Tab-separated table of C-alpha atoms and ligand atoms in Angstrom:
chain	number	residue	atom	x	y	z
A	1	SER	CA	137.552	-37.754	-87.133
A	2	LEU	CA	136.642	-34.179	-87.965
A	3	GLN	CA	138.727	-32.774	-85.080
A	4	GLY	CA	136.594	-29.658	-84.867
A	5	TYR	CA	136.409	-29.000	-88.613
A	6	GLU	CA	132.999	-28.511	-90.176
A	7	SER	CA	133.811	-30.929	-92.984
A	8	PHE	CA	136.496	-33.316	-94.145
A	9	MET	CA	136.944	-31.293	-97.293
A	10	MET	CA	137.963	-28.173	-95.335
A	11	LYS	CA	140.178	-30.235	-93.038
A	12	GLU	CA	141.854	-31.849	-96.020
A	13	ILE	CA	142.388	-28.586	-97.902
A	14	ARG	CA	144.083	-27.303	-94.741
A	15	GLU	CA	146.244	-30.413	-94.698
A	16	SER	CA	147.337	-29.909	-98.299
A	17	TRP	CA	150.554	-27.983	-97.721
A	18	GLY	CA	151.758	-30.482	-95.113
A	19	ALA	CA	150.800	-33.270	-97.519
A	20	VAL	CA	152.911	-31.734	-100.277
A	21	ARG	CA	155.851	-31.276	-97.902
A	22	ASP	CA	155.621	-34.922	-96.789
A	23	THR	CA	155.259	-36.086	-100.386
A	24	LEU	CA	158.362	-34.213	-101.493
A	25	THR	CA	160.563	-35.233	-98.553
A	26	GLY	CA	159.359	-38.840	-98.871
A	27	LEU	CA	160.089	-39.028	-102.581
A	28	LEU	CA	163.472	-37.330	-102.261
A	29	LYS	CA	164.506	-40.028	-99.787
A	30	GLU	CA	163.798	-42.716	-102.404
A	31	ASN	CA	166.820	-41.883	-104.463
A	32	GLU	CA	167.126	-45.206	-106.201
A	33	LEU	CA	163.464	-45.339	-107.152
A	34	LEU	CA	163.615	-41.793	-108.490
A	35	ASN	CA	166.689	-42.565	-110.575
A	36	LYS	CA	165.014	-45.634	-112.040
A	37	THR	CA	161.956	-43.543	-112.836
A	38	ILE	CA	164.005	-40.866	-114.588
A	39	LYS	CA	165.864	-43.496	-116.635
A	40	ALA	CA	162.642	-45.242	-117.644
A	41	ILE	CA	161.209	-41.955	-118.876
A	42	GLU	CA	164.391	-40.821	-120.590
A	43	ARG	CA	164.852	-44.032	-122.551
A	44	ALA	CA	161.205	-44.171	-123.682
A	45	LYS	CA	160.232	-43.250	-127.223
A	46	ARG	CA	156.931	-42.034	-125.796
A	47	VAL	CA	155.751	-41.161	-122.306
A	48	ILE	CA	152.071	-41.942	-121.805
A	49	ILE	CA	150.335	-40.405	-118.784
A	50	VAL	CA	147.118	-42.239	-117.876
A	51	ALA	CA	144.558	-41.259	-115.230
A	52	ALA	CA	140.934	-40.330	-114.545
A	53	GLY	CA	139.252	-37.215	-113.178
A	54	THR	CA	141.316	-35.083	-110.853
A	55	SER	CA	144.353	-37.335	-111.288
A	56	TYR	CA	144.109	-36.770	-115.043
A	57	ASN	CA	144.190	-33.018	-114.465
A	58	ALA	CA	147.313	-33.328	-112.319
A	59	GLY	CA	148.898	-35.528	-114.979
A	60	LEU	CA	148.216	-32.960	-117.669
A	61	LEU	CA	150.535	-30.500	-115.926
A	62	PHE	CA	153.314	-33.072	-116.166
A	63	THR	CA	152.536	-33.792	-119.818
A	64	ILE	CA	152.711	-30.099	-120.703
A	65	ARG	CA	156.004	-29.629	-118.852
A	66	LEU	CA	157.512	-32.624	-120.695
A	67	GLN	CA	156.110	-31.610	-124.077
A	68	ARG	CA	157.624	-28.159	-123.683
A	69	ALA	CA	161.006	-29.742	-123.000
A	70	GLY	CA	160.777	-31.788	-126.206
A	71	PHE	CA	159.646	-35.109	-124.749
A	72	ASN	CA	157.134	-37.122	-126.701
A	73	ALA	CA	154.533	-37.088	-123.923
A	74	ILE	CA	150.798	-37.703	-124.204
A	75	SER	CA	147.988	-37.633	-121.658
A	76	VAL	CA	145.322	-40.326	-121.992
A	77	ILE	CA	141.988	-40.423	-120.168
A	78	ALA	CA	141.939	-43.884	-118.602
A	79	SER	CA	138.531	-44.920	-119.958
A	80	GLU	CA	139.714	-43.888	-123.459
A	81	HIS	CA	142.798	-46.128	-123.358
A	82	ASN	CA	141.578	-47.895	-126.522
A	83	ASN	CA	142.473	-44.840	-128.582
A	84	LEU	CA	146.148	-45.595	-128.154
A	85	ARG	CA	148.271	-48.637	-128.837
A	86	THR	CA	151.454	-48.755	-126.821
A	87	ASN	CA	154.517	-50.967	-127.239
A	88	GLN	CA	157.739	-51.940	-125.480
A	89	ASP	CA	159.338	-48.591	-126.311
A	90	ASP	CA	156.752	-46.693	-124.287
A	91	THR	CA	156.852	-45.789	-120.614
A	92	VAL	CA	153.439	-45.400	-119.034
A	93	LEU	CA	152.778	-43.356	-115.904
A	94	VAL	CA	149.492	-44.253	-114.213
A	95	ILE	CA	148.310	-41.685	-111.676
A	96	SER	CA	145.621	-42.665	-109.201
A	97	GLN	CA	145.048	-41.412	-105.701
A	98	SER	CA	143.274	-44.620	-104.615
A	99	GLY	CA	145.224	-47.040	-106.790
A	100	GLU	CA	141.938	-48.879	-107.345
A	101	THR	CA	140.161	-46.942	-110.102
A	102	MET	CA	138.885	-49.594	-112.509
A	103	ASP	CA	139.346	-47.514	-115.685
A	104	SER	CA	142.974	-46.800	-114.782
A	105	LEU	CA	143.659	-50.393	-113.807
A	106	ILE	CA	142.239	-51.702	-117.089
A	107	ALA	CA	144.337	-49.229	-119.078
A	108	LEU	CA	147.421	-50.234	-117.093
A	109	LYS	CA	146.878	-53.954	-117.738
A	110	LYS	CA	146.353	-53.395	-121.425
A	111	TYR	CA	149.477	-51.280	-121.824
A	112	LYS	CA	151.479	-53.712	-119.697
A	113	ASN	CA	150.356	-56.547	-121.979
A	114	ASN	CA	151.684	-54.524	-124.897
A	115	GLY	CA	155.091	-54.656	-123.221
A	116	SER	CA	155.230	-51.090	-121.978
A	117	PHE	CA	157.110	-50.178	-118.824
A	118	ILE	CA	154.703	-49.121	-116.055
A	119	ILE	CA	155.277	-46.482	-113.388
A	120	SER	CA	152.506	-45.635	-110.958
A	121	LEU	CA	151.889	-42.743	-108.615
A	122	THR	CA	149.328	-43.605	-105.930
A	123	ASN	CA	148.514	-42.399	-102.435
A	124	THR	CA	148.066	-45.706	-100.627
A	125	LEU	CA	150.337	-48.678	-100.050
A	126	GLY	CA	149.570	-52.103	-101.451
A	127	ASN	CA	146.889	-51.043	-103.920
A	128	SER	CA	146.104	-52.889	-107.173
A	129	ILE	CA	147.654	-50.324	-109.509
A	130	SER	CA	150.976	-50.224	-107.672
A	131	SER	CA	151.077	-54.029	-107.500
A	132	TYR	CA	150.991	-54.244	-111.323
A	133	SER	CA	153.647	-51.549	-111.768
A	134	ASP	CA	157.342	-51.897	-112.530
A	135	ILE	CA	157.961	-48.877	-110.324
A	136	ALA	CA	155.489	-47.781	-107.641
A	137	LEU	CA	155.853	-44.182	-106.507
A	138	HIS	CA	153.700	-42.659	-103.789
A	139	THR	CA	152.334	-39.351	-102.706
A	140	ARG	CA	152.089	-39.001	-98.948
A	141	ALA	CA	148.881	-37.084	-98.432
A	142	GLY	CA	147.486	-39.470	-95.834
A	143	PRO	CA	143.914	-40.754	-95.977
A	144	GLU	CA	141.401	-38.558	-97.762
A	145	ILE	CA	137.824	-38.958	-96.537
A	146	GLY	CA	136.044	-36.239	-98.525
A	147	VAL	CA	134.883	-37.633	-101.861
A	148	ALA	CA	136.360	-34.680	-103.733
A	149	ALA	CA	140.089	-35.014	-104.179
A	150	THR	CA	141.871	-32.018	-102.624
A	151	LYS	CA	145.119	-32.672	-100.751
A	152	THR	CA	145.791	-35.733	-102.907
A	153	PHE	CA	145.564	-33.539	-106.037
A	154	THR	CA	147.940	-30.938	-104.608
A	155	SER	CA	150.328	-33.733	-103.583
A	156	GLN	CA	150.225	-35.251	-107.072
A	157	VAL	CA	151.041	-31.825	-108.502
A	158	GLY	CA	153.966	-31.481	-106.085
A	159	ALA	CA	155.285	-34.954	-106.920
A	160	LEU	CA	154.954	-34.344	-110.659
A	161	MET	CA	156.687	-30.957	-110.438
A	162	LEU	CA	159.570	-32.723	-108.695
A	163	LEU	CA	159.731	-35.440	-111.372
A	164	SER	CA	159.548	-32.964	-114.221
A	165	SER	CA	162.324	-30.824	-112.746
A	166	LEU	CA	164.543	-33.884	-112.322
A	167	LEU	CA	163.863	-34.845	-115.944
A	168	LEU	CA	164.645	-31.342	-117.120
A	169	ASN	CA	167.884	-31.266	-115.085
A	170	GLU	CA	166.632	-28.352	-113.039
A	171	SER	CA	167.589	-27.774	-109.428
A	172	VAL	CA	164.730	-28.800	-107.162
A	173	ASP	CA	165.588	-26.274	-104.440
A	174	TYR	CA	162.594	-24.133	-105.347
A	175	LEU	CA	160.333	-26.915	-104.046
A	176	LYS	CA	161.448	-26.150	-100.491
A	177	GLU	CA	159.042	-23.234	-100.686
A	178	ALA	CA	156.100	-25.315	-101.879
A	179	GLU	CA	154.664	-25.669	-98.393
A	180	SER	CA	154.681	-21.958	-97.576
A	181	VAL	CA	153.407	-21.015	-101.035
A	182	ILE	CA	150.326	-23.225	-100.621
A	183	ALA	CA	149.744	-22.138	-97.002
A	184	ASN	CA	150.066	-18.449	-97.928
A	185	SER	CA	147.756	-18.883	-100.881
A	186	PHE	CA	145.154	-20.465	-98.621
A	187	SER	CA	145.275	-17.564	-96.118
A	188	LYS	CA	145.228	-14.961	-98.848
A	189	VAL	CA	142.227	-16.357	-100.748
A	190	ILE	CA	140.007	-17.634	-97.964
A	191	GLY	CA	137.917	-14.459	-97.718
A	192	TYR	CA	137.883	-13.793	-101.454
A	193	THR	CA	136.864	-17.346	-102.374
A	194	LYS	CA	134.018	-17.245	-99.875
A	195	ILE	CA	132.589	-14.243	-101.718
A	196	ILE	CA	133.168	-15.770	-105.170
A	197	GLY	CA	131.769	-19.124	-104.056
A	198	SER	CA	128.635	-17.498	-102.743
A	199	GLU	CA	128.160	-15.455	-105.948
A	200	LEU	CA	128.690	-18.511	-108.133
A	201	SER	CA	126.291	-20.629	-106.098
A	202	LYS	CA	123.464	-18.501	-107.515
A	203	LYS	CA	124.528	-18.933	-111.143
A	204	PRO	CA	123.496	-21.728	-113.481
A	205	SER	CA	126.803	-21.876	-115.314
A	206	LEU	CA	130.322	-20.481	-115.509
A	207	TYR	CA	133.622	-20.714	-117.358
A	208	TYR	CA	137.061	-21.355	-115.958
A	209	LEU	CA	139.735	-20.099	-118.354
A	210	GLY	CA	143.497	-20.365	-118.278
A	211	LYS	CA	146.501	-20.627	-120.529
A	212	GLY	CA	149.444	-23.041	-120.497
A	213	LEU	CA	149.743	-24.665	-117.089
A	214	GLY	CA	146.643	-22.698	-116.088
A	215	VAL	CA	144.485	-24.957	-118.291
A	216	PRO	CA	144.717	-28.138	-116.179
A	217	LEU	CA	143.990	-25.996	-113.111
A	218	ALA	CA	140.950	-24.524	-114.874
A	219	MET	CA	139.816	-28.081	-115.671
A	220	GLU	CA	140.218	-29.040	-112.045
A	221	GLY	CA	138.355	-25.917	-110.862
A	222	ALA	CA	135.437	-26.710	-113.179
A	223	LEU	CA	135.383	-30.366	-112.103
A	224	LYS	CA	135.357	-29.449	-108.401
A	225	ILE	CA	132.498	-26.945	-108.584
A	226	LYS	CA	130.354	-29.275	-110.708
A	227	GLU	CA	131.093	-32.181	-108.447
A	228	ILE	CA	130.311	-30.724	-105.038
A	229	ALA	CA	128.253	-27.561	-105.679
A	230	TYR	CA	126.300	-28.831	-108.712
A	231	VAL	CA	127.025	-25.625	-110.609
A	232	HIS	CA	127.646	-26.235	-114.274
A	233	ALA	CA	131.157	-25.210	-115.255
A	234	GLU	CA	133.342	-25.625	-118.277
A	235	ALA	CA	137.059	-25.135	-118.609
A	236	TYR	CA	138.712	-23.876	-121.768
A	237	PRO	CA	142.051	-22.574	-122.844
A	238	ALA	CA	141.371	-18.825	-122.668
A	239	GLY	CA	142.280	-18.247	-126.310
A	240	GLU	CA	139.975	-21.029	-127.448
A	241	SER	CA	136.985	-19.464	-125.703
A	242	LYS	CA	136.494	-17.041	-128.598
A	243	HIS	CA	135.967	-19.968	-130.981
A	244	GLY	CA	132.483	-20.762	-129.760
A	245	PRO	CA	132.086	-20.723	-125.971
A	246	ILE	CA	131.927	-16.923	-125.896
A	247	ALA	CA	128.481	-17.132	-127.507
A	248	LEU	CA	127.024	-18.012	-124.095
A	249	VAL	CA	128.521	-14.973	-122.423
A	250	GLU	CA	125.989	-12.282	-121.581
A	251	ASN	CA	125.485	-9.758	-118.853
A	252	GLY	CA	126.731	-11.172	-115.541
A	253	PHE	CA	127.972	-14.540	-116.902
A	254	PRO	CA	130.775	-15.574	-114.525
A	255	VAL	CA	134.229	-16.201	-115.954
A	256	ILE	CA	137.115	-17.139	-113.683
A	257	PHE	CA	140.588	-16.638	-115.105
A	258	LEU	CA	143.541	-18.564	-113.729
A	259	ASN	CA	146.770	-16.776	-114.550
A	260	ASN	CA	149.861	-18.815	-113.796
A	261	GLY	CA	152.032	-15.816	-114.561
A	262	GLU	CA	153.298	-16.882	-117.965
A	263	PHE	CA	151.021	-15.301	-120.539
A	264	THR	CA	149.725	-12.167	-118.886
A	265	ASP	CA	149.361	-10.094	-122.077
A	266	GLU	CA	147.271	-12.703	-123.870
A	267	LEU	CA	145.170	-13.294	-120.773
A	268	TYR	CA	144.659	-9.580	-120.350
A	269	ASN	CA	143.163	-9.458	-123.853
A	270	ASN	CA	140.900	-12.403	-123.030
A	271	VAL	CA	139.693	-10.691	-119.843
A	272	MET	CA	138.933	-7.524	-121.816
A	273	GLU	CA	137.076	-9.566	-124.429
A	274	MET	CA	134.882	-11.106	-121.738
A	275	GLU	CA	134.332	-7.793	-119.994
A	276	SER	CA	133.234	-6.160	-123.223
A	277	ARG	CA	130.477	-8.815	-123.311
A	278	HIS	CA	129.617	-7.758	-119.739
A	279	ALA	CA	130.806	-11.016	-118.225
A	280	LYS	CA	131.456	-10.964	-114.501
A	281	THR	CA	135.180	-11.705	-114.453
A	282	TYR	CA	137.326	-12.921	-111.601
A	283	VAL	CA	141.087	-13.182	-111.950
A	284	ILE	CA	143.315	-15.328	-109.785
A	285	SER	CA	146.932	-14.637	-110.587
A	286	ALA	CA	150.029	-16.440	-109.374
A	287	GLY	CA	153.137	-14.313	-109.576
A	288	SER	CA	152.367	-11.508	-111.991
A	289	LYS	CA	149.271	-9.417	-112.272
A	290	ILE	CA	147.126	-9.334	-115.406
A	291	SER	CA	145.440	-5.976	-115.039
A	292	THR	CA	147.164	-2.629	-115.248
A	293	ASN	CA	144.426	-0.841	-113.339
A	294	ASN	CA	143.312	-1.643	-109.821
A	295	ASN	CA	140.843	-4.306	-110.877
A	296	GLN	CA	139.156	-5.276	-107.640
A	297	ASN	CA	138.381	-8.727	-109.018
A	298	GLU	CA	142.009	-9.735	-109.346
A	299	ILE	CA	143.815	-11.399	-106.491
A	300	VAL	CA	147.562	-11.897	-106.811
A	301	LEU	CA	149.286	-14.780	-105.039
A	302	ASP	CA	152.960	-14.607	-104.139
A	303	VAL	CA	155.162	-17.181	-105.807
A	304	PRO	CA	158.938	-16.942	-105.340
A	305	ASP	CA	159.414	-19.193	-108.394
A	306	PRO	CA	157.029	-19.413	-111.378
A	307	ARG	CA	157.157	-23.224	-111.253
A	308	LEU	CA	155.241	-23.052	-107.976
A	309	SER	CA	152.248	-21.347	-109.604
A	310	PRO	CA	150.163	-24.512	-110.106
A	311	LEU	CA	150.539	-25.271	-106.388
A	312	ALA	CA	149.519	-21.723	-105.460
A	313	LEU	CA	146.388	-22.010	-107.618
A	314	ALA	CA	145.191	-25.233	-105.960
A	315	PRO	CA	143.703	-23.728	-102.742
A	316	PRO	CA	141.552	-21.097	-104.506
A	317	ILE	CA	139.886	-23.532	-106.943
A	318	GLN	CA	139.139	-25.961	-104.118
A	319	LEU	CA	137.835	-23.255	-101.782
A	320	ILE	CA	135.588	-21.708	-104.447
A	321	ALA	CA	133.894	-25.076	-104.931
A	322	TYR	CA	133.720	-25.611	-101.179
A	323	TYR	CA	132.029	-22.280	-100.445
A	324	ALA	CA	129.664	-22.619	-103.412
A	325	ALA	CA	128.586	-26.005	-102.024
A	326	LYS	CA	128.144	-24.601	-98.515
A	327	GLU	CA	126.077	-21.700	-99.802
A	328	ARG	CA	123.796	-24.129	-101.614
A	329	GLY	CA	123.411	-26.256	-98.522
A	330	ALA	CA	125.163	-29.199	-100.165
A	331	ASN	CA	127.430	-31.488	-98.141
A	332	PRO	CA	130.875	-31.085	-99.745
A	333	ASP	CA	132.065	-34.401	-98.315
A	334	ARG	CA	129.367	-36.520	-99.894
A	335	PRO	CA	128.353	-35.323	-103.358
A	336	ARG	CA	125.416	-37.169	-104.865
A	337	ASN	CA	125.995	-39.922	-107.450
A	338	LEU	CA	129.696	-40.181	-106.634
A	339	ALA	CA	131.848	-42.723	-104.853
A	340	LYS	CA	135.303	-41.994	-103.517
A	341	THR	CA	136.738	-44.763	-105.598
A	342	VAL	CA	135.162	-45.710	-108.905
A	343	THR	CA	135.631	-49.473	-109.150
A	344	VAL	CA	133.252	-49.973	-112.074
A	345	ARG	CA	133.884	-49.488	-115.766
B	401	LIG	C1	137.256	-35.654	-108.198
B	401	LIG	C2	137.684	-37.033	-107.962
B	401	LIG	C3	137.675	-38.001	-109.099
B	401	LIG	C4	138.924	-38.878	-109.020
B	401	LIG	C5	138.887	-39.979	-110.083
B	401	LIG	C6	140.161	-40.789	-110.088
B	401	LIG	O1	137.339	-34.903	-107.043
B	401	LIG	O2	138.045	-37.359	-106.869
B	401	LIG	O3	137.610	-37.351	-110.318
B	401	LIG	O4	140.032	-38.072	-109.186
B	401	LIG	O5	137.787	-40.814	-109.829
B	401	LIG	O6	140.414	-41.338	-108.835
B	401	LIG	P1	141.818	-41.925	-108.458
B	401	LIG	O7	142.785	-40.788	-108.368
B	401	LIG	O8	141.609	-42.597	-107.142
B	401	LIG	O9	142.186	-42.874	-109.545
């Protein structure tokens, strides 16, 4: 039930930090399963990450972290599984909140038939995807009623940060602060995102830009606002935006920058580029600020460890979409044309 909340989406965003905490403690208790997972990824010649929609965006963070560490990791959009032929030397990670997404299940079966080792990360027990997997890992976000994935996304990100740190032989102590980082981000951005959401609800189109780990978050921000507020949005790597997309930018065109704290100088240049075209820029920074002046459109989230930045950026992108939907009178829980679980090809 709604338990006093105005929508499931808001309730579930508010549940996201508890969901991440439960996901991390749950996974850390499954020592044997985690060790098997690490071994299966370490011995693989290639690591293939397969998912659709929001789960794909979460997976991309994992792919980037592994690629940076020298792993041969690739993200594949589930419905585009035909573009890749796997073999017995590959380990495939299928990420699906529901565990029932037809595109992801078909990709899984095909790659399994090729002899690849299959790991899944799902949010429910006894789903089809986990039943076909060699190792079934789970997030512990609890049931998600809103059609838009929110707490399940944040939980996937938490789980994948844990896995990537284990693979990179990093201490996972920093993840103890995941819960408070997400909760603090939520409190800090709630007013700001209401204003942004309401401004964006009146615009026909916008860009979400980021760099590095900010790119999958930008993709997720653009997906969310399209999905529930019906505002057209595109995500690009910030540097790539000058190779074409910038042509659309004119007076007042909204551009949201997601700064995960890694590439502040480059992002600063991209913000300036957009501002010189009179774009309306918004900057959401995790950790370090982009602007040197007191840019009133930059909000800076506290992150005690830079690896927590993707988690800190989850509440603002979800809340922006939520408030844009509200402002337009759209029901964020039940976007048109969409089902919670896409069981068709
Ligand atoms: C967006 C959304 C969808 C799903 C996608 C995959 O908010 O919910 O993009 O992420 O349909 O669903 P799962 O994770 O259940 O495989």
